[in-house]
N, CA, C and O atoms as a DFTB+ gen file, in Angstrom:
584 C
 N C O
     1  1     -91.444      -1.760      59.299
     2  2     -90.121      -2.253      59.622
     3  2     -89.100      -1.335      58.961
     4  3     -89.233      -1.114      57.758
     5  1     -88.092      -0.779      59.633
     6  2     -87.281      -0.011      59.529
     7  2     -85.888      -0.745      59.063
     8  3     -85.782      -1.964      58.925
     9  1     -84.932       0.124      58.863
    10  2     -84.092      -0.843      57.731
    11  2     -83.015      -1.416      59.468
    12  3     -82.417      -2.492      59.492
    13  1     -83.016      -0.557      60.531
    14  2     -82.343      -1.473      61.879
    15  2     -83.199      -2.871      62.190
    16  3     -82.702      -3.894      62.661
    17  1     -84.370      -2.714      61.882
    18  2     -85.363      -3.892      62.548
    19  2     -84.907      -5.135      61.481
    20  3     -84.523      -6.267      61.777
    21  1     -85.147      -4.308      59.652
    22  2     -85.015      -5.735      58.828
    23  2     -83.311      -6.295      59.104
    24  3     -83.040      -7.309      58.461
    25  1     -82.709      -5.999      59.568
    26  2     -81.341      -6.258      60.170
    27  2     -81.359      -6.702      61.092
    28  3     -80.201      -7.118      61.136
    29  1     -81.866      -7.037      62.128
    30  2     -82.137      -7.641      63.320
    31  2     -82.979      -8.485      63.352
    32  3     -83.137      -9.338      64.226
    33  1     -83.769      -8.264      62.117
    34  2     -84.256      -9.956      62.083
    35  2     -83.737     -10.568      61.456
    36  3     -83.778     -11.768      61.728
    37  1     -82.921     -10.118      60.218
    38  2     -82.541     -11.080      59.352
    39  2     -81.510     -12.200      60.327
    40  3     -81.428     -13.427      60.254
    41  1     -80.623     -10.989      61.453
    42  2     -79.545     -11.701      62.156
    43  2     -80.250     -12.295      62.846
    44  3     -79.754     -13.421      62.863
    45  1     -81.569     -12.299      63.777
    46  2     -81.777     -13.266      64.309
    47  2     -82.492     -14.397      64.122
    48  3     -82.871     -15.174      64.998
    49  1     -82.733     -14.497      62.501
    50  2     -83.201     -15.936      62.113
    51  2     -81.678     -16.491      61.523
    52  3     -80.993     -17.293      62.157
    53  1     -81.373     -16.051      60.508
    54  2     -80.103     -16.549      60.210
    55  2     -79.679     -17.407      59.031
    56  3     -78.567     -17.611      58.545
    57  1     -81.252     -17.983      58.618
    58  2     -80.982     -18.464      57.101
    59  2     -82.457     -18.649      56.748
    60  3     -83.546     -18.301      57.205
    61  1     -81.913     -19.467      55.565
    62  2     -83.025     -18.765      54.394
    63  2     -83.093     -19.533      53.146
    64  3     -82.311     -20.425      52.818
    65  1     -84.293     -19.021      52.353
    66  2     -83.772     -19.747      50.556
    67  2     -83.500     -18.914      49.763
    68  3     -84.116     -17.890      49.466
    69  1     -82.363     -19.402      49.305
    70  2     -82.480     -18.214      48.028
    71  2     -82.671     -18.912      46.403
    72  3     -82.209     -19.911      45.852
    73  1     -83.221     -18.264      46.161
    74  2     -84.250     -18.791      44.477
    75  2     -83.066     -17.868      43.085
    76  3     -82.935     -16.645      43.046
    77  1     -82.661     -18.443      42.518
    78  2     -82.095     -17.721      41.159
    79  2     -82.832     -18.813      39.322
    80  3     -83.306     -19.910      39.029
    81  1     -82.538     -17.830      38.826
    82  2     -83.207     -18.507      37.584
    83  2     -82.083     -19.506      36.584
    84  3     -81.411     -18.968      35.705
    85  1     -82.031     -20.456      36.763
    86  2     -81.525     -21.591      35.698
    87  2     -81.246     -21.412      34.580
    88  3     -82.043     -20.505      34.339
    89  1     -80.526     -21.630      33.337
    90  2     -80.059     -21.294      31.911
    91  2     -81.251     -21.845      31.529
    92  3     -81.454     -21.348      30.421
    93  1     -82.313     -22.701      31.833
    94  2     -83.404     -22.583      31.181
    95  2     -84.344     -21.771      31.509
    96  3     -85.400     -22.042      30.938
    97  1     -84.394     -20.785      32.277
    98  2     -85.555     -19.916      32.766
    99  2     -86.253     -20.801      34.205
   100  3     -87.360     -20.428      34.592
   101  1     -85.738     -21.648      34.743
   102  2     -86.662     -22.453      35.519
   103  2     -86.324     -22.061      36.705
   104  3     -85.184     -21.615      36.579
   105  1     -86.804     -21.924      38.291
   106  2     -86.354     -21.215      39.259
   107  2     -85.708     -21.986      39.859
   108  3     -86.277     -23.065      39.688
   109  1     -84.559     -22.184      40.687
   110  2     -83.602     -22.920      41.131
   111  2     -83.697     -22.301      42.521
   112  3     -83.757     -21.074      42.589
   113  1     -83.725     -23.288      44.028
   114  2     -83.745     -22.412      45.033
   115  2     -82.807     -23.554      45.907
   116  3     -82.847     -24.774      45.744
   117  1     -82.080     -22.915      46.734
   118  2     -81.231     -23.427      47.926
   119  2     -81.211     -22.566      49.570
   120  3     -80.993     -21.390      49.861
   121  1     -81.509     -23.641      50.308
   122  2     -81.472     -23.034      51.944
   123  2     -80.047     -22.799      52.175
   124  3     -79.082     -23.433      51.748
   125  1     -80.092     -21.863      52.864
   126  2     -78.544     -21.593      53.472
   127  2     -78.247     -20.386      54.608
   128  3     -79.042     -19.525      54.985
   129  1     -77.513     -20.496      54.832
   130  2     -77.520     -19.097      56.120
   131  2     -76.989     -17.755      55.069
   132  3     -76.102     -17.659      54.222
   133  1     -77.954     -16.876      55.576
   134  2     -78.003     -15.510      55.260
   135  2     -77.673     -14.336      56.358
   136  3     -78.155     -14.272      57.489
   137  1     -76.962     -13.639      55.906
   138  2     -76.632     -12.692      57.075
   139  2     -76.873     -11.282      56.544
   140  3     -77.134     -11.303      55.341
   141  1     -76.861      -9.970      57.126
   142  2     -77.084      -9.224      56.643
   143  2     -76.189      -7.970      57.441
   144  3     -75.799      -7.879      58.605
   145  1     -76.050      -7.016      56.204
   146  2     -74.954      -5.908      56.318
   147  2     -75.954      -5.158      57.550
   148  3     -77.051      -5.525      57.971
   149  1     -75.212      -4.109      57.891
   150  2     -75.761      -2.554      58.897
   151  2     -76.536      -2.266      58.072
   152  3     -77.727      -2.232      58.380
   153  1     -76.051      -1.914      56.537
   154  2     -76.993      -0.839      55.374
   155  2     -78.164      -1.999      54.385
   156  3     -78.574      -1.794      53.242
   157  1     -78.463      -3.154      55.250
   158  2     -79.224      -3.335      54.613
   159  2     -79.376      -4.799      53.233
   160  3     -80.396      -5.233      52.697
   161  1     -78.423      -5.068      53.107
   162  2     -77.666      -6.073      52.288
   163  2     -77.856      -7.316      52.202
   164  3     -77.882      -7.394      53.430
   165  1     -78.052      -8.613      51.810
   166  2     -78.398      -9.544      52.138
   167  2     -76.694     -10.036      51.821
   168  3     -75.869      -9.472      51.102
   169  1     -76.554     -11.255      52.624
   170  2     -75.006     -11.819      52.097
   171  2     -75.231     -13.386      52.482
   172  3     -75.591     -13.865      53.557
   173  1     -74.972     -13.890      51.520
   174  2     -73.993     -15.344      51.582
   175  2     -73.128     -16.242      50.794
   176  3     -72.764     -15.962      49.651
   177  1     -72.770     -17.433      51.477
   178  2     -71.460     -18.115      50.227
   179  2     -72.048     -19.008      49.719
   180  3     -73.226     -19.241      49.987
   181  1     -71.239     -19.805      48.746
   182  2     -71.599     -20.675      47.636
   183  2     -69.908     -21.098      46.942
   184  3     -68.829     -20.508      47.001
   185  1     -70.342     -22.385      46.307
   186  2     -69.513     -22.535      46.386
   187  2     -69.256     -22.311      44.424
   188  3     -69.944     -22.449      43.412
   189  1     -68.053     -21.959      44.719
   190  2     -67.833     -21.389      42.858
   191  2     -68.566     -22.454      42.250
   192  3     -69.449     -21.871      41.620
   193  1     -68.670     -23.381      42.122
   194  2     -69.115     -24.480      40.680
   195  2     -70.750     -24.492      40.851
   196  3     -71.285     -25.003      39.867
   197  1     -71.521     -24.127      41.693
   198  2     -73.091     -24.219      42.262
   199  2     -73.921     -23.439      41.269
   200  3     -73.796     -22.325      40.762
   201  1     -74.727     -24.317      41.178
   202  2     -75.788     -23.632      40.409
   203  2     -76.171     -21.949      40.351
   204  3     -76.129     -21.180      39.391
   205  1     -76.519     -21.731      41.633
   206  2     -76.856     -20.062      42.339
   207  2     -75.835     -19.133      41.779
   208  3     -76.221     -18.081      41.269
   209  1     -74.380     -19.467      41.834
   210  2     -73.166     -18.318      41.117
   211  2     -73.239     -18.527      39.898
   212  3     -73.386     -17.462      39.300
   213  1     -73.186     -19.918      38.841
   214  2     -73.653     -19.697      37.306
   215  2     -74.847     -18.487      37.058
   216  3     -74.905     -17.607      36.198
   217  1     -75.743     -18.817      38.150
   218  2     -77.069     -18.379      37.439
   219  2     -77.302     -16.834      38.083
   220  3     -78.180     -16.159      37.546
   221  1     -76.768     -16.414      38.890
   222  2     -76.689     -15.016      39.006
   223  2     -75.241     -14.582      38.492
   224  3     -74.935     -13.440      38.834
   225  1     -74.361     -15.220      37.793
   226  2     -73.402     -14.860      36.987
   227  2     -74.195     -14.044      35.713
   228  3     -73.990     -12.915      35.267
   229  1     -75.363     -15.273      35.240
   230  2     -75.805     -14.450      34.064
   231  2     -76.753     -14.096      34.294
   232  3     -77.355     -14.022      33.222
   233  1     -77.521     -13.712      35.272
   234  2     -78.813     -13.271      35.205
   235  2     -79.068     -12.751      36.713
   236  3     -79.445     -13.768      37.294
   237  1     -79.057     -11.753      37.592
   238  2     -78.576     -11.651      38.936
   239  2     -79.989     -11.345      39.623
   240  3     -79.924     -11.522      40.840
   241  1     -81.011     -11.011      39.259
   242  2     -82.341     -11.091      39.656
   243  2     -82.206     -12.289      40.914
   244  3     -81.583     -13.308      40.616
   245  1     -82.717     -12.188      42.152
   246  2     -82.322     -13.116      42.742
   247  2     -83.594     -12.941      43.611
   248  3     -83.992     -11.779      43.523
   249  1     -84.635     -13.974      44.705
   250  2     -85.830     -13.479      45.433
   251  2     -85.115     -14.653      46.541
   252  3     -84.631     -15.753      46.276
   253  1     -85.262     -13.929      47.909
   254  2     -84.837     -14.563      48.914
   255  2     -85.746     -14.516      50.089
   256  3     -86.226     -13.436      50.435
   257  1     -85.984     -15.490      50.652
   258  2     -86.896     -15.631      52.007
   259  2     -86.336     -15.867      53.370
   260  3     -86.462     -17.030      53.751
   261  1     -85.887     -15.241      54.002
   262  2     -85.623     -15.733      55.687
   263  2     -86.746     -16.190      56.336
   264  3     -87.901     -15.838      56.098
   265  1     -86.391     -16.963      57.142
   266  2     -86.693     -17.117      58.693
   267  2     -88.453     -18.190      58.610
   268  3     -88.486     -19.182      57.882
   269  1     -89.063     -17.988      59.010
   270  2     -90.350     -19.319      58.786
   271  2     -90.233     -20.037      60.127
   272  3     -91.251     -20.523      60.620
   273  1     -88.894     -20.148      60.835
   274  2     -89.093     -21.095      62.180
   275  2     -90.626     -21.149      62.812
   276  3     -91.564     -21.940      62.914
   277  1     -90.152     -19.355      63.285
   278  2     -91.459     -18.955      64.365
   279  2     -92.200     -18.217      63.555
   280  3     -92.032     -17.017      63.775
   281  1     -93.185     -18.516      62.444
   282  2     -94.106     -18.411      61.808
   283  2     -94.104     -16.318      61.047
   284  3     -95.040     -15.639      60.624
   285  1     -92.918     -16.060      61.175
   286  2     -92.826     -14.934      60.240
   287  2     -91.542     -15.022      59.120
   288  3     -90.478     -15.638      59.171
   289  1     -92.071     -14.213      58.188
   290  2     -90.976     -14.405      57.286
   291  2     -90.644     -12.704      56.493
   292  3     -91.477     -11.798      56.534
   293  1     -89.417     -12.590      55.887
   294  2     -88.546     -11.473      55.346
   295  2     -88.837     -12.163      53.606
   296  3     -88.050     -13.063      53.315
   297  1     -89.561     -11.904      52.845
   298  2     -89.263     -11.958      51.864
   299  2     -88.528     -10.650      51.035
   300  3     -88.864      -9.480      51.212
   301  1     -87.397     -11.121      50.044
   302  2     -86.678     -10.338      49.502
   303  2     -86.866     -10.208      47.593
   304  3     -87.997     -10.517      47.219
   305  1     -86.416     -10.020      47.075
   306  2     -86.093      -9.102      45.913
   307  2     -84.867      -7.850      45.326
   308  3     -84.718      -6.661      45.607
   309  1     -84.135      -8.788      44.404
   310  2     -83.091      -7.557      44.293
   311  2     -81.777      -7.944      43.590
   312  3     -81.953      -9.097      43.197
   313  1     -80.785      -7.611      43.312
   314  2     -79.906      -7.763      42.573
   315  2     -78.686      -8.486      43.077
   316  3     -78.014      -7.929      43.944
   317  1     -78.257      -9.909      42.531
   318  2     -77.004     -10.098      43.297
   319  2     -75.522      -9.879      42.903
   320  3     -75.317     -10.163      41.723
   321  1     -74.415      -9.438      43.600
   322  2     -73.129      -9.269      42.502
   323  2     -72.235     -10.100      43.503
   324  3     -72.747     -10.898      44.287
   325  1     -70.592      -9.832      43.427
   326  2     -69.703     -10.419      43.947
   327  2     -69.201      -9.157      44.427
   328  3     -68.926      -8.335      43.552
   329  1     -69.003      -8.792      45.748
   330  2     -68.487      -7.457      45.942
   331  2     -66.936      -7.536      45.878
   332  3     -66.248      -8.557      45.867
   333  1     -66.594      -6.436      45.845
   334  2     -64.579      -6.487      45.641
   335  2     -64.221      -5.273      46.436
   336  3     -65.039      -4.353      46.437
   337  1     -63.060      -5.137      47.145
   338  2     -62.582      -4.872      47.916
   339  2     -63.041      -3.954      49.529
   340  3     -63.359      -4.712      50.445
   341  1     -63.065      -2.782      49.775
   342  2     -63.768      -2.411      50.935
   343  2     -65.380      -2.751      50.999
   344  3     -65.895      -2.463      52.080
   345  1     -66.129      -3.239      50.147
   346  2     -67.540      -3.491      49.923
   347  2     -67.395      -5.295      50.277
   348  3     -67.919      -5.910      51.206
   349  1     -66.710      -5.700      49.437
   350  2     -66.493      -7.165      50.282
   351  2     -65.898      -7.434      51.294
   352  3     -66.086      -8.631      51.507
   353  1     -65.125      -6.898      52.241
   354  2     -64.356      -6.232      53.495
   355  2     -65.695      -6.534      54.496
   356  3     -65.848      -7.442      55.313
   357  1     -66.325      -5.767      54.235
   358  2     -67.635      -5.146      55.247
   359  2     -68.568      -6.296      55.152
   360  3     -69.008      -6.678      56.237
   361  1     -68.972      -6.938      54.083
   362  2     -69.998      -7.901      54.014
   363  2     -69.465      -9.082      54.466
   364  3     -70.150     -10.003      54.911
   365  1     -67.629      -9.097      54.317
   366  2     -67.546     -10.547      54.860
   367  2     -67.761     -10.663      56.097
   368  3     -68.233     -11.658      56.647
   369  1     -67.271      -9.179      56.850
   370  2     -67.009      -8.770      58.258
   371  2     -68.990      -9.226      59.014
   372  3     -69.379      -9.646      60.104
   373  1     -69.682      -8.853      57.755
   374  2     -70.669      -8.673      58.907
   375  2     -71.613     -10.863      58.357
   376  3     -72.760     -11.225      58.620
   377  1     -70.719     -11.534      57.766
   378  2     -71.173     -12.980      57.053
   379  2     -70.793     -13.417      58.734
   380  3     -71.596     -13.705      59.621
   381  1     -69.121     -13.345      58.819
   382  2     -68.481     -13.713      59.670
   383  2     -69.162     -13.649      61.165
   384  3     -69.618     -14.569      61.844
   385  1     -69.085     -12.452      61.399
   386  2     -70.032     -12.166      63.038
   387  2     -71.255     -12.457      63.096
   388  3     -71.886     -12.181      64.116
   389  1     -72.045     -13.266      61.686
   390  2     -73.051     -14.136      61.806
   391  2     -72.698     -15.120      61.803
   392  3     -73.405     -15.987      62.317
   393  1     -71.800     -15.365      61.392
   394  2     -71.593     -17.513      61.239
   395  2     -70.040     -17.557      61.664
   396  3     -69.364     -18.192      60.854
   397  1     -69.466     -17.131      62.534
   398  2     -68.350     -18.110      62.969
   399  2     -67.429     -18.625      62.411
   400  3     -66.284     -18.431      62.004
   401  1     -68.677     -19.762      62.537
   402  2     -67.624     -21.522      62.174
   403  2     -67.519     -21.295      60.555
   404  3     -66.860     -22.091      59.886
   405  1     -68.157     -20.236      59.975
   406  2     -67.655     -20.333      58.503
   407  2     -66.687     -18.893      57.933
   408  3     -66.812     -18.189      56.931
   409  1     -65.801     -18.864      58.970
   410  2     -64.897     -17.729      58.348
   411  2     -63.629     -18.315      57.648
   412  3     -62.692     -17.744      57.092
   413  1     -63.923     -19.748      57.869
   414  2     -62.494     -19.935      57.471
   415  2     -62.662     -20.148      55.689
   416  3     -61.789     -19.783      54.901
   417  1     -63.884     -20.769      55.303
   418  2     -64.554     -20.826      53.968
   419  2     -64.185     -19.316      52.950
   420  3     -63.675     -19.344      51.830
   421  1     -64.526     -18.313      53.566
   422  2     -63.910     -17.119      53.031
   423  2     -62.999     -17.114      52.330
   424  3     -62.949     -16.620      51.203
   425  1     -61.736     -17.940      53.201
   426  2     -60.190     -17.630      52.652
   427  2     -60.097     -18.898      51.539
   428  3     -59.023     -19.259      51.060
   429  1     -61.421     -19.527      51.200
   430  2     -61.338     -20.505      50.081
   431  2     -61.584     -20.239      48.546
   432  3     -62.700     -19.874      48.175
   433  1     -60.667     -20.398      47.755
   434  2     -60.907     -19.733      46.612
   435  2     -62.279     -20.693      45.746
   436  3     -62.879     -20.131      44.829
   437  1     -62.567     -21.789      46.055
   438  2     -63.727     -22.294      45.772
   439  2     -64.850     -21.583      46.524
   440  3     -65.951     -22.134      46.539
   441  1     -64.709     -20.581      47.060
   442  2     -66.336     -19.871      48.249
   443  2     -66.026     -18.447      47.293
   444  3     -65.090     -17.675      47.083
   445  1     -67.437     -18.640      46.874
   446  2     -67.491     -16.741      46.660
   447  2     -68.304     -16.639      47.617
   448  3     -68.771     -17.638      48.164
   449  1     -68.700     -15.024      48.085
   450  2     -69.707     -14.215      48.968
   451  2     -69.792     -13.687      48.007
   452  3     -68.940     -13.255      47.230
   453  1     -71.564     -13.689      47.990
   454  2     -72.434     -13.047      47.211
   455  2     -73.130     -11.808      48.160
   456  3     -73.437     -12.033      49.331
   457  1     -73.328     -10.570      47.568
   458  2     -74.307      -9.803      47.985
   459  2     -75.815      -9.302      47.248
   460  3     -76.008      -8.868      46.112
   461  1     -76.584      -9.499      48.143
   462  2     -78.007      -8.746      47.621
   463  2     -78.111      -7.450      47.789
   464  3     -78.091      -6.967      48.921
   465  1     -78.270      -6.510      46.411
   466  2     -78.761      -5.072      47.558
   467  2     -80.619      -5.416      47.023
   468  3     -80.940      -5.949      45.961
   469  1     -81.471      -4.982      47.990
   470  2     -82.970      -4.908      47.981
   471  2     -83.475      -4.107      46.962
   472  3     -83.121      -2.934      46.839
   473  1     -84.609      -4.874      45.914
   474  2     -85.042      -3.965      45.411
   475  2     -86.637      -3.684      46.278
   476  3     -87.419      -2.733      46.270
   477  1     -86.635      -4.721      46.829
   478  2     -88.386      -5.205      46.954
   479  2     -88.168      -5.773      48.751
   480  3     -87.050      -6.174      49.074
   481  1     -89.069      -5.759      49.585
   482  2     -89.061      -6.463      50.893
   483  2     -90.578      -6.538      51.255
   484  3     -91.402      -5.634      51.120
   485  1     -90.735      -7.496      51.626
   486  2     -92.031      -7.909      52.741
   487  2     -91.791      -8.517      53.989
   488  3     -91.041      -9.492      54.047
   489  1     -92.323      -8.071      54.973
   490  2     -92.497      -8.907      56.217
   491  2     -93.776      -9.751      57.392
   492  3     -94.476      -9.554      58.385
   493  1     -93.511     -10.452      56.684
   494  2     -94.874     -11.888      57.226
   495  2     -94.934     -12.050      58.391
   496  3     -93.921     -12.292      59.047
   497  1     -95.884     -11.975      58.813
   498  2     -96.238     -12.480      60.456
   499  2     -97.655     -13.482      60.530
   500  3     -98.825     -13.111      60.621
   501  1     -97.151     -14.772      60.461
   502  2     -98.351     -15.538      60.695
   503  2     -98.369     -16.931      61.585
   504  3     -98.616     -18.113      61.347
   505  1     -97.869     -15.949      63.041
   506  2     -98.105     -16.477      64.077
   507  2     -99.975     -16.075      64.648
   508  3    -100.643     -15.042      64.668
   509  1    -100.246     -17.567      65.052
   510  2    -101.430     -17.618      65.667
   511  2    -102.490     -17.066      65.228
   512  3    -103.104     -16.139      65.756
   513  1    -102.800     -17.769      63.985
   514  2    -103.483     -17.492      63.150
   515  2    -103.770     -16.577      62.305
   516  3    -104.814     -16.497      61.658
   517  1    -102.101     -15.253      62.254
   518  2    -102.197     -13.971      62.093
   519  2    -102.347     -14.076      60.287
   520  3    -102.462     -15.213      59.828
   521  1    -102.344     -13.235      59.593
   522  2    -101.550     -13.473      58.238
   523  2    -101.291     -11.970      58.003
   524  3    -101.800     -11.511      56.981
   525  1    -100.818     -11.411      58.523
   526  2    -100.492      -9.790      58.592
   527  2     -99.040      -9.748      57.465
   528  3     -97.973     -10.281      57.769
   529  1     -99.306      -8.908      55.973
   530  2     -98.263      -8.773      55.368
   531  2     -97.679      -7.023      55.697
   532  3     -98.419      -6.201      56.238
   533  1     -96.674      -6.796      55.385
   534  2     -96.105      -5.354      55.695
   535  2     -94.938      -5.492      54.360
   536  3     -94.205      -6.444      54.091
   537  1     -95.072      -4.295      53.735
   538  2     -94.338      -3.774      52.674
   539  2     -92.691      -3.065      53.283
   540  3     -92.892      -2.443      54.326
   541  1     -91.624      -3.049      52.979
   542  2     -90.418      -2.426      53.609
   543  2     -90.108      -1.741      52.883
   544  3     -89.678      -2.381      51.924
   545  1     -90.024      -0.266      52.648
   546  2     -89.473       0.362      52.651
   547  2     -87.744       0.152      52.210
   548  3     -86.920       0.588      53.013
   549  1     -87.434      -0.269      51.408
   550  2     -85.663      -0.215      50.913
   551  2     -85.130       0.291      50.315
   552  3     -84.098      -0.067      49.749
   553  1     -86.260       2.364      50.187
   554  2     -85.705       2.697      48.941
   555  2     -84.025       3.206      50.121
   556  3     -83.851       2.883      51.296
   557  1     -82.967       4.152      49.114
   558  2     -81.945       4.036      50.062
   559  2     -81.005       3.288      50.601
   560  3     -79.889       3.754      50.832
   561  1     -81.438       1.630      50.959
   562  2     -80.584       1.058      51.652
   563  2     -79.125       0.595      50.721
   564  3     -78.772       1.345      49.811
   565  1     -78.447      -0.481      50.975
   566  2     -77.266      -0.956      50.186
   567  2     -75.978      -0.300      50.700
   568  3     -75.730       0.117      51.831
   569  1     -75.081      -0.312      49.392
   570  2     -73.820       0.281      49.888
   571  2     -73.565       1.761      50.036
   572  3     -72.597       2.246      50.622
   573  1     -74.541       2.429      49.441
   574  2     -74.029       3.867      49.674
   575  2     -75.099       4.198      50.508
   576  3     -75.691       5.270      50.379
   577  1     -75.564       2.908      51.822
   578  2     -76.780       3.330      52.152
   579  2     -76.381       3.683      53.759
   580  3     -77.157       3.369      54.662
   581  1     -75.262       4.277      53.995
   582  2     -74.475       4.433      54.896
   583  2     -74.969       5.625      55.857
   584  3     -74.300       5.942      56.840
């Protein structure tokens, strides 16, 4: 899987869990829609007071899973921050042309957008009895992965 394909699936499943670690070390995980940049990026919101922004406030290690509907999955690995200005521009641009109905959340000062860049990727396929894992390739991708 090529870094256009892990982008085209991520957009066409559309959400996901994402797992961050707790002030006690304990793993904390929440479903939510995930969208993903051109270069590769994982993105979504939260709302300022949520567990997930405390805990990648202090500790940004973050492991994220898409998709499971139709029996494959994107597991992730990688670092999360708060992007600021043309870097959050682009990620909101590409949150937005995944989800719509949540652009207006953006302009809420209670919503941060979080970004993942990849350290780690797998892609699961275990439709029909398959259990086929595949390693991704992410060295490169992110913001200067242009």
């Amino acid at each position: 899987m090529d870094r256009d394909a892990f982008v085209g699936y991520v957009r066409s499943q559309g959400w996901g869990v994402v797992a961050s670690l707790g002030d006690d070390g304990g793993p904390q995980a929440a479903f939510l829609a995930v969208a993903a940049t051109h270069t590769g990026e994982l993105v979504f919101d939260a709302r300022s007071t949520s567990r997930k922004v405390a805990n990648l406030a202090r500790d940004p290690r973050v492991a994220v899973t898409v998709g499971g509907t139709d029996g494959t999955t994107v597991q992730c690995e990688g670092v999360a921050d708060v992007p600021a200005g043309a870097d959050r521009e682009r990620c909101a641009a590409a949150y937005v042309a995944a989800f719509p109905q949540f652009a207006g959340s953006l302009a809420d000062d209670g919503i941060v957008l979080l970004r993942v860049t990849l350290a780690w990727a797998r892609y699961g396929d275990f439709r029909d009895g398959r259990s086929v894992m595949t390693e991704v390739d992410v060295t490169g991708w992110g913001p200067s992965g242009d």
